[in-house]
Amino acid sequence: MEYLNPARAPYTAHDRALIGIGHARRARAHFAGRPAYRPTPVHTLPGLGGTRAAYVKDESGRMGLGSFKALGGAYAVHLLAGRDGGGTPFVCASAGNHGLSVASGAAEAGVECFVYLSDGVPEEFAQRLRALGARVRRDGGDYDASMAAALRAAQERGWRLVADSSWEGYTDVPLDVMRGYSVLFDELTDTPTHVFVQAGVGGLAAAAAGYVRDRWGERPRIVVVEPEGAPCLIESARAGTPVRVQGAPTTLGRLDCREPSLIAHRLLHRLADLYLTITDDQAAAAAALLAGRGVALSGCGAAGAAGLLALSPAARTALALDDTSRVLLVGTEGPVEPK
């Protein structure tokens, strides 16, 4: 499924106030003082998907946590700790990677952290969370259930919620999470003509859109890639307002989100050029192809590449994507270890 965005509009000062170079530079300055921080590598894959080259920003080694999310939750925790002070615990829900980031930030701040996981999250993630000092709670059969449990705990116990999604009345913290993500784009040196970025609730995609528009202007085309089983952003774009989708089972667990982040939807609705969905098999095939070229990612991590490979001829024409194009892909995480 593909959807060329008719609501695409120019980047504005209001957009810049939310996501842009300035926010990325401030977040990067924070991380620059951390021993584990270093820019992640970019792999050049000539000819991928009929392009001049695809450039894969490989987040699999990010700060020892294994995904781009190491930048988001930890940065939001840092800002919350600086604003609020005190030892009030942090709490979040996670499918794994966001929780690792929040737990890492809480450990650095010396504050207790609770992470709610659904029953389906691999125990390997739970063990890694505990190793960072987090207290893990299992609640519910899916991410939505664990998110509801984390929100309930925050409301009942007065804990500080660090969510990577946003809704009416809760936008400041998830915006800080997105600003943390934008660090990875600030590490780039070359100018892309196209950016394919995968999305769950849309935080990374919105961070990409805001940063890319601020730094490189209107020319780069931005493509949002979602699982066929969880097309919340594409359906929200069609409706012009955030909608919750029923969806279907997908193996792309960390992209399996039924409802978009409010602020992510609002940014992408104006700044993204195209939305498309991919199947689980297409993601797996893309991961296998990238592995054969020396880039080891999970299906989720390779979803942007899967979107590039799945693009229809009509969409290629609409995006002016051809053998002169330089495409940025984000390898969001490394291969997931067996359960």
Short mmCIF file of C-alpha atoms in Angstrom, two decimals:
data_model
loop_
_atom_site.label_atom_id
_atom_site.label_comp_id
_atom_site.label_asym_id
_atom_site.label_seq_id
_atom_site.Cartn_x
_atom_site.Cartn_y
_atom_site.Cartn_z
CA MET A 1 0.00 0.00 0.00
CA GLU A 2 1.35 3.42 -0.99
CA TYR A 3 -0.02 6.89 -0.30
CA LEU A 4 1.42 10.02 -1.89
CA ASN A 5 0.82 12.76 0.67
CA PRO A 6 -1.38 15.58 -0.75
CA ALA A 7 -0.98 17.58 2.47
CA ARG A 8 2.79 18.01 2.01
CA ALA A 9 3.73 21.59 2.95
CA PRO A 10 6.90 23.64 3.42
CA TYR A 11 8.90 23.48 6.65
CA THR A 12 8.05 26.40 8.93
CA ALA A 13 9.40 28.22 11.97
CA HIS A 14 6.78 26.37 14.03
CA ASP A 15 8.19 23.04 12.81
CA ARG A 16 11.71 24.22 13.68
CA ALA A 17 10.57 25.01 17.21
CA LEU A 18 9.63 21.34 17.56
CA ILE A 19 12.40 19.51 15.68
CA GLY A 20 15.46 20.90 13.93
CA ILE A 21 19.21 21.32 13.88
CA GLY A 22 19.31 23.36 17.08
CA HIS A 23 17.61 20.65 19.12
CA ALA A 24 19.88 17.98 17.62
CA ARG A 25 23.00 19.95 18.47
CA ARG A 26 21.93 20.43 22.08
CA ALA A 27 21.17 16.74 22.46
CA ARG A 28 24.44 15.80 20.78
CA ALA A 29 26.37 18.06 23.17
CA HIS A 30 24.80 16.16 26.05
CA PHE A 31 25.83 12.78 24.70
CA ALA A 32 29.29 13.96 23.63
CA GLY A 33 30.38 13.94 27.27
CA ARG A 34 29.42 10.29 27.73
CA PRO A 35 32.21 7.69 27.37
CA ALA A 36 29.97 5.35 25.37
CA TYR A 37 29.05 7.98 22.78
CA ARG A 38 30.46 7.99 19.29
CA PRO A 39 28.84 8.54 15.89
CA THR A 40 27.56 5.32 14.37
CA PRO A 41 28.90 4.15 10.99
CA VAL A 42 27.35 4.62 7.58
CA HIS A 43 27.55 1.73 5.11
CA THR A 44 27.53 2.62 1.42
CA LEU A 45 25.66 0.15 -0.81
CA PRO A 46 26.05 1.10 -4.47
CA GLY A 47 23.08 0.38 -6.71
CA LEU A 48 20.69 -0.80 -4.02
CA GLY A 49 17.13 -0.65 -5.31
CA GLY A 50 18.24 0.90 -8.59
CA THR A 51 19.78 3.97 -6.95
CA ARG A 52 23.24 5.45 -7.29
CA ALA A 53 23.79 4.34 -3.71
CA ALA A 54 22.00 3.70 -0.46
CA TYR A 55 23.64 4.86 2.75
CA VAL A 56 22.69 2.78 5.79
CA LYS A 57 23.15 4.56 9.13
CA ASP A 58 23.90 1.53 11.29
CA GLU A 59 22.48 1.99 14.80
CA SER A 60 23.12 -1.60 15.89
CA GLY A 61 26.07 -0.59 18.08
CA ARG A 62 24.62 2.63 19.50
CA MET A 63 26.14 3.23 22.96
CA GLY A 64 26.18 -0.48 23.73
CA LEU A 65 22.38 -0.68 23.75
CA GLY A 66 21.90 -1.93 20.21
CA SER A 67 19.47 0.57 18.66
CA PHE A 68 18.76 4.22 17.87
CA LYS A 69 16.45 4.34 20.87
CA ALA A 70 19.50 4.67 23.11
CA LEU A 71 19.38 8.35 22.18
CA GLY A 72 15.71 9.07 22.95
CA GLY A 73 14.56 7.85 26.34
CA ALA A 74 17.90 8.57 28.01
CA TYR A 75 17.87 12.16 26.75
CA ALA A 76 14.31 12.72 27.95
CA VAL A 77 15.23 11.30 31.38
CA HIS A 78 18.25 13.62 31.53
CA LEU A 79 16.06 16.67 30.83
CA LEU A 80 13.36 15.56 33.26
CA ALA A 81 15.92 14.98 36.01
CA GLY A 82 17.38 18.42 35.38
CA ARG A 83 14.00 20.13 35.47
CA ASP A 84 12.34 18.27 38.31
CA GLY A 85 15.21 16.96 40.39
CA GLY A 86 14.41 14.61 43.23
CA GLY A 87 14.31 10.85 43.34
CA THR A 88 10.81 10.22 41.98
CA PRO A 89 11.00 7.00 39.93
CA PHE A 90 10.74 6.93 36.17
CA VAL A 91 8.36 4.53 34.47
CA CYS A 92 7.79 3.47 30.88
CA ALA A 93 6.37 0.73 28.71
CA SER A 94 8.52 -0.89 26.08
CA ALA A 95 8.87 -3.60 23.48
CA GLY A 96 12.53 -3.66 24.53
CA ASN A 97 14.70 -0.90 23.11
CA HIS A 98 12.96 2.17 24.54
CA GLY A 99 13.06 0.59 27.98
CA LEU A 100 16.81 0.03 27.70
CA SER A 101 17.31 3.72 26.95
CA VAL A 102 15.10 4.91 29.83
CA ALA A 103 16.77 2.46 32.20
CA SER A 104 20.21 3.66 31.11
CA GLY A 105 19.28 7.29 31.66
CA ALA A 106 17.73 6.54 35.05
CA ALA A 107 20.83 4.64 36.15
CA GLU A 108 22.99 7.61 35.17
CA ALA A 109 20.70 9.92 37.15
CA GLY A 110 20.72 7.54 40.12
CA VAL A 111 16.93 7.23 40.11
CA GLU A 112 14.78 4.11 40.31
CA CYS A 113 13.17 2.96 37.06
CA PHE A 114 10.22 0.64 36.32
CA VAL A 115 9.70 -0.84 32.85
CA TYR A 116 6.44 -2.53 31.87
CA LEU A 117 6.66 -5.26 29.24
CA SER A 118 3.96 -7.29 27.57
CA ASP A 119 4.04 -11.07 27.83
CA GLY A 120 5.37 -11.32 24.28
CA VAL A 121 8.58 -9.35 24.79
CA PRO A 122 11.56 -11.76 24.81
CA GLU A 123 13.04 -12.51 28.22
CA GLU A 124 16.42 -11.50 26.81
CA PHE A 125 15.23 -7.89 26.82
CA ALA A 126 13.96 -8.22 30.38
CA GLN A 127 17.34 -9.54 31.50
CA ARG A 128 19.16 -6.67 29.85
CA LEU A 129 16.83 -4.20 31.57
CA ARG A 130 17.51 -5.76 34.95
CA ALA A 131 21.24 -5.57 34.27
CA LEU A 132 20.83 -1.79 33.96
CA GLY A 133 19.09 -1.68 37.32
CA ALA A 134 15.50 -1.43 36.08
CA ARG A 135 12.65 -3.21 37.81
CA VAL A 136 10.69 -5.14 35.20
CA ARG A 137 6.94 -5.67 35.37
CA ARG A 138 5.03 -7.95 32.96
CA ASP A 139 1.51 -6.78 32.18
CA GLY A 140 -0.76 -7.75 29.30
CA GLY A 141 -0.60 -9.54 26.00
CA ASP A 142 0.56 -6.63 23.84
CA TYR A 143 2.30 -3.27 23.94
CA ASP A 144 -0.96 -1.35 24.41
CA ALA A 145 -1.68 -3.28 27.59
CA SER A 146 1.78 -2.65 29.00
CA MET A 147 1.48 1.05 28.09
CA ALA A 148 -1.84 1.26 29.92
CA ALA A 149 -0.23 -0.36 32.96
CA ALA A 150 2.70 2.09 32.92
CA LEU A 151 0.34 5.05 32.62
CA ARG A 152 -1.79 3.73 35.46
CA ALA A 153 1.30 3.32 37.66
CA ALA A 154 2.41 6.87 36.88
CA GLN A 155 -1.00 8.27 37.77
CA GLU A 156 -1.50 6.22 40.93
CA ARG A 157 2.04 6.42 42.31
CA GLY A 158 3.18 9.80 41.04
CA TRP A 159 6.01 8.32 39.00
CA ARG A 160 7.44 10.20 36.01
CA LEU A 161 6.22 8.66 32.75
CA VAL A 162 8.73 8.55 29.87
CA ALA A 163 6.76 7.50 26.81
CA ASP A 164 7.92 7.64 23.20
CA SER A 165 4.39 8.34 21.99
CA SER A 166 2.28 11.45 22.56
CA TRP A 167 -1.38 12.33 22.96
CA GLU A 168 -3.47 15.33 23.94
CA GLY A 169 -2.07 16.68 27.20
CA TYR A 170 1.15 14.65 26.99
CA THR A 171 3.64 15.98 24.44
CA ASP A 172 6.68 17.51 26.17
CA VAL A 173 8.48 14.30 27.14
CA PRO A 174 7.93 12.44 23.84
CA LEU A 175 9.12 15.56 22.01
CA ASP A 176 12.35 15.38 24.02
CA VAL A 177 12.62 11.71 23.05
CA MET A 178 12.33 12.68 19.37
CA ARG A 179 14.95 15.39 19.81
CA GLY A 180 17.30 12.76 21.15
CA TYR A 181 16.73 10.65 18.05
CA SER A 182 17.68 13.58 15.83
CA VAL A 183 21.31 13.24 16.98
CA LEU A 184 21.82 10.35 14.55
CA PHE A 185 20.94 12.59 11.59
CA ASP A 186 23.26 15.34 12.84
CA GLU A 187 26.14 12.85 12.56
CA LEU A 188 25.69 12.62 8.78
CA THR A 189 28.02 14.42 6.39
CA ASP A 190 26.52 13.76 2.94
CA THR A 191 23.28 15.20 1.58
CA PRO A 192 20.65 12.59 0.63
CA THR A 193 18.11 12.99 -2.15
CA HIS A 194 15.70 10.58 -0.43
CA VAL A 195 15.17 9.35 3.13
CA PHE A 196 13.33 6.09 3.84
CA VAL A 197 12.58 5.71 7.53
CA GLN A 198 10.56 3.06 9.32
CA ALA A 199 7.87 3.91 11.82
CA GLY A 200 6.02 2.47 14.77
CA VAL A 201 4.32 5.43 16.48
CA GLY A 202 6.35 7.71 14.20
CA GLY A 203 8.86 9.38 16.54
CA LEU A 204 11.96 8.51 14.53
CA ALA A 205 10.30 9.36 11.23
CA ALA A 206 9.17 12.74 12.54
CA ALA A 207 12.65 13.44 13.93
CA ALA A 208 14.06 12.62 10.49
CA ALA A 209 11.55 14.83 8.71
CA GLY A 210 12.11 17.85 10.94
CA TYR A 211 15.88 17.59 10.91
CA VAL A 212 16.19 16.89 7.18
CA ARG A 213 13.96 19.83 6.25
CA ASP A 214 15.88 22.22 8.52
CA ARG A 215 19.31 21.16 7.28
CA TRP A 216 18.74 20.25 3.64
CA GLY A 217 15.55 22.04 2.72
CA GLU A 218 12.59 20.87 0.68
CA ARG A 219 14.40 18.79 -1.94
CA PRO A 220 15.01 15.47 -0.13
CA ARG A 221 11.97 13.24 -0.45
CA ILE A 222 10.88 11.62 2.83
CA VAL A 223 9.22 8.19 2.79
CA VAL A 224 7.60 6.66 5.88
CA VAL A 225 7.63 2.84 5.95
CA GLU A 226 5.27 0.81 8.15
CA PRO A 227 4.38 -2.88 8.60
CA GLU A 228 1.35 -4.00 6.61
CA GLY A 229 -0.01 -5.29 9.93
CA ALA A 230 0.23 -1.90 11.71
CA PRO A 231 -0.44 0.94 9.26
CA CYS A 232 -1.43 3.60 11.78
CA LEU A 233 0.46 6.49 10.18
CA ILE A 234 -0.65 5.88 6.62
CA GLU A 235 -4.28 5.56 7.72
CA SER A 236 -3.96 8.69 9.87
CA ALA A 237 -2.52 10.55 6.87
CA ARG A 238 -5.48 9.44 4.76
CA ALA A 239 -7.93 10.56 7.45
CA GLY A 240 -6.10 13.79 8.22
CA THR A 241 -6.25 13.03 11.93
CA PRO A 242 -4.73 10.36 14.21
CA VAL A 243 -6.68 7.11 13.98
CA ARG A 244 -6.34 3.77 15.71
CA VAL A 245 -6.12 0.77 13.39
CA GLN A 246 -7.11 -2.79 14.14
CA GLY A 247 -4.12 -4.17 12.29
CA ALA A 248 -2.97 -7.76 12.04
CA PRO A 249 -0.21 -9.90 13.54
CA THR A 250 3.29 -8.98 12.39
CA THR A 251 6.77 -10.27 13.13
CA LEU A 252 8.02 -6.66 13.17
CA GLY A 253 7.32 -6.36 16.87
CA ARG A 254 9.02 -3.04 17.56
CA LEU A 255 7.03 -1.44 14.72
CA ASP A 256 3.75 -3.04 15.75
CA CYS A 257 1.88 0.11 16.81
CA ARG A 258 -1.85 0.62 16.34
CA GLU A 259 -2.04 4.35 17.02
CA PRO A 260 0.42 7.12 16.06
CA SER A 261 2.11 9.65 18.27
CA LEU A 262 0.09 12.85 18.02
CA ILE A 263 3.05 15.18 17.45
CA ALA A 264 4.70 12.72 15.05
CA HIS A 265 1.52 12.51 12.98
CA ARG A 266 1.18 16.29 12.86
CA LEU A 267 4.76 16.76 11.66
CA LEU A 268 4.71 13.94 9.13
CA HIS A 269 1.31 14.95 7.77
CA ARG A 270 3.00 18.16 6.56
CA LEU A 271 6.58 17.05 5.90
CA ALA A 272 6.47 13.47 4.55
CA ASP A 273 6.17 12.91 0.80
CA LEU A 274 5.01 9.29 0.73
CA TYR A 275 3.79 6.59 3.10
CA LEU A 276 4.04 2.90 2.27
CA THR A 277 3.59 -0.46 3.94
CA ILE A 278 5.70 -3.60 3.69
CA THR A 279 5.05 -7.24 4.51
CA ASP A 280 6.95 -9.26 7.07
CA ASP A 281 8.44 -11.31 4.22
CA GLN A 282 9.69 -8.18 2.47
CA ALA A 283 11.37 -7.01 5.67
CA ALA A 284 13.00 -10.41 6.18
CA ALA A 285 14.19 -10.47 2.57
CA ALA A 286 15.68 -6.99 2.91
CA ALA A 287 17.49 -8.01 6.11
CA ALA A 288 18.92 -11.05 4.31
CA LEU A 289 20.02 -8.93 1.35
CA LEU A 290 21.72 -6.39 3.59
CA ALA A 291 23.41 -9.14 5.60
CA GLY A 292 24.84 -10.47 2.34
CA ARG A 293 26.39 -7.06 1.79
CA GLY A 294 27.87 -6.86 5.27
CA VAL A 295 25.13 -4.99 7.18
CA ALA A 296 23.54 -7.11 9.91
CA LEU A 297 20.10 -5.88 10.94
CA SER A 298 16.79 -7.30 12.14
CA GLY A 299 13.67 -7.18 9.99
CA CYS A 300 12.66 -4.02 11.86
CA GLY A 301 16.11 -2.55 11.31
CA ALA A 302 15.91 -3.27 7.58
CA ALA A 303 12.34 -2.02 7.11
CA GLY A 304 13.43 1.20 5.43
CA ALA A 305 15.44 -0.80 2.92
CA ALA A 306 12.43 -3.06 2.37
CA GLY A 307 10.39 0.02 1.54
CA LEU A 308 12.94 1.13 -1.04
CA LEU A 309 12.98 -2.31 -2.63
CA ALA A 310 9.17 -2.58 -2.64
CA LEU A 311 8.51 0.84 -4.19
CA SER A 312 6.26 0.73 -7.25
CA PRO A 313 7.28 2.27 -10.61
CA ALA A 314 4.60 4.93 -10.19
CA ALA A 315 5.91 5.90 -6.77
CA ARG A 316 9.48 5.99 -8.10
CA THR A 317 8.37 8.42 -10.76
CA ALA A 318 6.48 10.58 -8.25
CA LEU A 319 9.55 10.69 -6.00
CA ALA A 320 12.01 11.22 -8.87
CA LEU A 321 13.94 8.20 -7.62
CA ASP A 322 16.38 6.79 -10.19
CA ASP A 323 19.97 5.70 -10.72
CA THR A 324 21.27 9.14 -9.69
CA SER A 325 19.53 9.06 -6.29
CA ARG A 326 21.39 8.96 -2.98
CA VAL A 327 19.13 7.31 -0.44
CA LEU A 328 19.50 7.46 3.34
CA LEU A 329 18.29 4.40 5.28
CA VAL A 330 18.34 3.98 9.04
CA GLY A 331 19.37 0.54 10.27
CA THR A 332 17.55 1.00 13.54
CA GLU A 333 18.72 -2.15 15.34
CA GLY A 334 20.94 -5.17 14.95
CA PRO A 335 19.75 -8.77 14.61
CA VAL A 336 17.55 -9.75 17.52
CA GLU A 337 18.95 -12.66 19.48
CA PRO A 338 16.86 -15.84 19.74
CA LYS A 339 14.30 -15.90 22.53
#
